[in-house]
Tab-separated table of C-alpha atoms in Angstrom:
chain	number	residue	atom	x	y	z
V	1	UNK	CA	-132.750	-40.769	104.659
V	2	UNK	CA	-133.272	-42.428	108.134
V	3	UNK	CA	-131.079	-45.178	109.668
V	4	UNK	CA	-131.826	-47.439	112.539
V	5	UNK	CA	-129.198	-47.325	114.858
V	6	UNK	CA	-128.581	-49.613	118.143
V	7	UNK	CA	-126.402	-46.789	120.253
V	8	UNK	CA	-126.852	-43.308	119.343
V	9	UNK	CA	-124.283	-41.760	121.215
V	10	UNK	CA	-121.987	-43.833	119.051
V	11	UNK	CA	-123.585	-43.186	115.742
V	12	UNK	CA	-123.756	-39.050	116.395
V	13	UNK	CA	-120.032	-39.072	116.808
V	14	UNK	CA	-119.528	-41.857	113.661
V	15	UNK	CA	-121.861	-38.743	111.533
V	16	UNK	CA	-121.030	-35.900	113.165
V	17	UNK	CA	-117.155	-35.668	114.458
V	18	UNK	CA	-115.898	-38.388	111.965
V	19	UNK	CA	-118.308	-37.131	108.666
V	20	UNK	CA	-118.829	-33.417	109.432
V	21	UNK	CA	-122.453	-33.697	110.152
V	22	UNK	CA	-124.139	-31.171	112.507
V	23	UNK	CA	-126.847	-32.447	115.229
V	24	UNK	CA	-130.092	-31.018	114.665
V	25	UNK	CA	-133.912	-31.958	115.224
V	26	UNK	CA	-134.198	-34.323	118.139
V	27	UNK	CA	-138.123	-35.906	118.840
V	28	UNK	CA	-138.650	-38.387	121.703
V	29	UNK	CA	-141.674	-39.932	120.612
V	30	UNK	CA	-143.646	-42.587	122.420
V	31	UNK	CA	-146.825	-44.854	120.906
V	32	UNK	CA	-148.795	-44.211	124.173
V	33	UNK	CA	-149.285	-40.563	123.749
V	34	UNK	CA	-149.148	-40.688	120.007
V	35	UNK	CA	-151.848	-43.366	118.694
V	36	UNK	CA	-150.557	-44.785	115.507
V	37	UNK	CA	-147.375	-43.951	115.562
V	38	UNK	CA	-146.217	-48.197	116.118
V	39	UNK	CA	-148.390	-47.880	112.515
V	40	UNK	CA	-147.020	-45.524	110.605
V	41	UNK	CA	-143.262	-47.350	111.438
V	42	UNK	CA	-144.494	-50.926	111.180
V	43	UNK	CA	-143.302	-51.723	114.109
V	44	UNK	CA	-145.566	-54.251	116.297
V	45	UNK	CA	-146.734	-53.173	119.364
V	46	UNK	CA	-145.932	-49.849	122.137
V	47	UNK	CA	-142.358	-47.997	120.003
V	48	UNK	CA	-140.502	-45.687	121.891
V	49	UNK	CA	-137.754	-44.423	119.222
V	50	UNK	CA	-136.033	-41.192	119.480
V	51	UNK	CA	-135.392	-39.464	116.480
V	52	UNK	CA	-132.322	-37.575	115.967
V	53	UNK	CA	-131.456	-35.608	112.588
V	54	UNK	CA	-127.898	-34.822	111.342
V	55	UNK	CA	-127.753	-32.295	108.620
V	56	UNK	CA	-124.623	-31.618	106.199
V	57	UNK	CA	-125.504	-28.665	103.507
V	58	UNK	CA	-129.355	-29.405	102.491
V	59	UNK	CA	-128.698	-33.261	103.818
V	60	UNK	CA	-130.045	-34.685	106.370
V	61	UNK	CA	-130.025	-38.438	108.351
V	62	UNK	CA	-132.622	-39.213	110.542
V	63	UNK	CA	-130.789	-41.457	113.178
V	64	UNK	CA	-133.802	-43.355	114.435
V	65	UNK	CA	-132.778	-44.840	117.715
V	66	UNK	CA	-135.153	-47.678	119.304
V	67	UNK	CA	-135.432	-48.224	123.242
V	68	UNK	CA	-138.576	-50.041	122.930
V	69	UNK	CA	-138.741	-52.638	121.028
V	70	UNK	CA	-134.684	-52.868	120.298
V	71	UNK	CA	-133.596	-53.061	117.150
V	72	UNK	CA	-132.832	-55.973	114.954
V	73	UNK	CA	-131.114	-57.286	111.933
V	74	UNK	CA	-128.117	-56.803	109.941
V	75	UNK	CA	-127.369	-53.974	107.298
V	76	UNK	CA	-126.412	-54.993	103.653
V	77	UNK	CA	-123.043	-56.634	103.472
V	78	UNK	CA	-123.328	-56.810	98.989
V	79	UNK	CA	-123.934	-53.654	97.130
V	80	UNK	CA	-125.565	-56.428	94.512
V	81	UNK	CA	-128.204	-56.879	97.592
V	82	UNK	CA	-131.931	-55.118	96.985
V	83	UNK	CA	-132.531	-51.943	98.765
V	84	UNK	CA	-129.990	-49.517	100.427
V	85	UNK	CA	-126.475	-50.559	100.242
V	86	UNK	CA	-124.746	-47.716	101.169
V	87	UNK	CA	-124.275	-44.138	102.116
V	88	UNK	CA	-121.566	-42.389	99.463
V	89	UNK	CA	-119.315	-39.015	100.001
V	90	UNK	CA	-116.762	-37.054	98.182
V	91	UNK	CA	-114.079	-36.163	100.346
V	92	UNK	CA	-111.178	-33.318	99.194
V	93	UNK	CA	-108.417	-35.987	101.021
V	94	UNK	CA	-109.444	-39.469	101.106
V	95	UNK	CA	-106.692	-40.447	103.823
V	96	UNK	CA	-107.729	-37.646	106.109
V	97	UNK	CA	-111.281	-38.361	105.922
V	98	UNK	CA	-110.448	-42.052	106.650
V	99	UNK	CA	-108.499	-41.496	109.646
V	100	UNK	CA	-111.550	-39.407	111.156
V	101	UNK	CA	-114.142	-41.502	110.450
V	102	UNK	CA	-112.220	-44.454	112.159
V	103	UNK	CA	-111.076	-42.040	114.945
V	104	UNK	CA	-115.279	-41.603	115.043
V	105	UNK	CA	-115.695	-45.525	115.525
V	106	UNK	CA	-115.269	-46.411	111.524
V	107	UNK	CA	-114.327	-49.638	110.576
V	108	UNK	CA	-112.304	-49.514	107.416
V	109	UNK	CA	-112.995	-52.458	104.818
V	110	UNK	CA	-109.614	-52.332	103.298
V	111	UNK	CA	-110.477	-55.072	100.663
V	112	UNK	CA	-112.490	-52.512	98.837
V	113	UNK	CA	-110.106	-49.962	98.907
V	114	UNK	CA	-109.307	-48.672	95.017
V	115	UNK	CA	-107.775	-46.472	92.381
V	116	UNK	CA	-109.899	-46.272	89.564
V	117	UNK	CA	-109.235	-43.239	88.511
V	118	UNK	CA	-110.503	-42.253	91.321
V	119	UNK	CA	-109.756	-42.976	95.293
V	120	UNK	CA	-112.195	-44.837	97.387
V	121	UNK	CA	-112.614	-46.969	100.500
V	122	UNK	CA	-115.851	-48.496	101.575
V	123	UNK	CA	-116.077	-47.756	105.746
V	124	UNK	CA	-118.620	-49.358	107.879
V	125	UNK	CA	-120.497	-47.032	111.129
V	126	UNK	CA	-120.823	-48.800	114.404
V	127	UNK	CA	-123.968	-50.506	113.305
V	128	UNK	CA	-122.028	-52.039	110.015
V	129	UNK	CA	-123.980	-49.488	107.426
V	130	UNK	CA	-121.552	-49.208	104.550
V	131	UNK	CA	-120.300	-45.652	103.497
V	132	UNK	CA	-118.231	-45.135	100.554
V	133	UNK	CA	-115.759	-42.094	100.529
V	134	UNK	CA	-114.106	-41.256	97.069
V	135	UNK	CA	-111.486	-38.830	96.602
V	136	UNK	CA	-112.067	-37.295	92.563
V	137	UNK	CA	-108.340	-36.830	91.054
């Protein structure tokens, strides 16, 4: 799964200290010394991006951070929206977990917060990406 993020100093600690994610991989790649890279990521034009993986278990995130050209638009604010709406984790204590994440730069969106037989809050990372936690009972 990647995810375009606008500061990934931010995100890494949002993933990693708040989520439990490890850093991993890390490319600094550059369309002028790799010819069709601004191609293969539909981007327009010379990309510099770096690309840094997080892996939890066999998961991994590709945190795909542009410096050239910067990045743009707005993450999905509807789960009834087309496309990805969210990033969803089970969590052994949902009020634990919460209080890291936010410690990590989380936003919590208490409106969604639930008990439907299970426990779950919707969260937002620094860029606004949606992540649900959910707490089985």
């Amino acid at each position: 799964m990647g995810l375009c993020v606008s500061d990934l100093d931010a995100a890494l600690r949002f993933y990693c200290d708040g989520l439990g994610f490890a850093a991993a991989e890390r490319y600094e790649l550059d369309s002028a010394s790799l010819a069709g890279l601004d191609r293969s990521l539909e981007v327009d034009g010379h990309v510099q991006v770096v690309s840094q993986f997080v892996r939890h278990g066999t998961f991994a995130i590709e945190l795909l951070h542009y410096t050239s050209p910067a990045p743009h638009g707005a993450p999905s604010s509807s789960r009834a929206e087309l496309g990805m709406t969210h990033l969803a984790f089970h969590v052994d204590d949902l009020a634990a977990a919460v209080e890291r994440v936010v410690a990590a730069g989380g936003t919590v969106l208490e409106p969604t917060r639930a008990s439907l037989g299970i426990e779950l809050v919707f969260l937002t990372d620094p860029d606004g990406n949606r992540v649900e936690l959910l707490q089985m009972g």
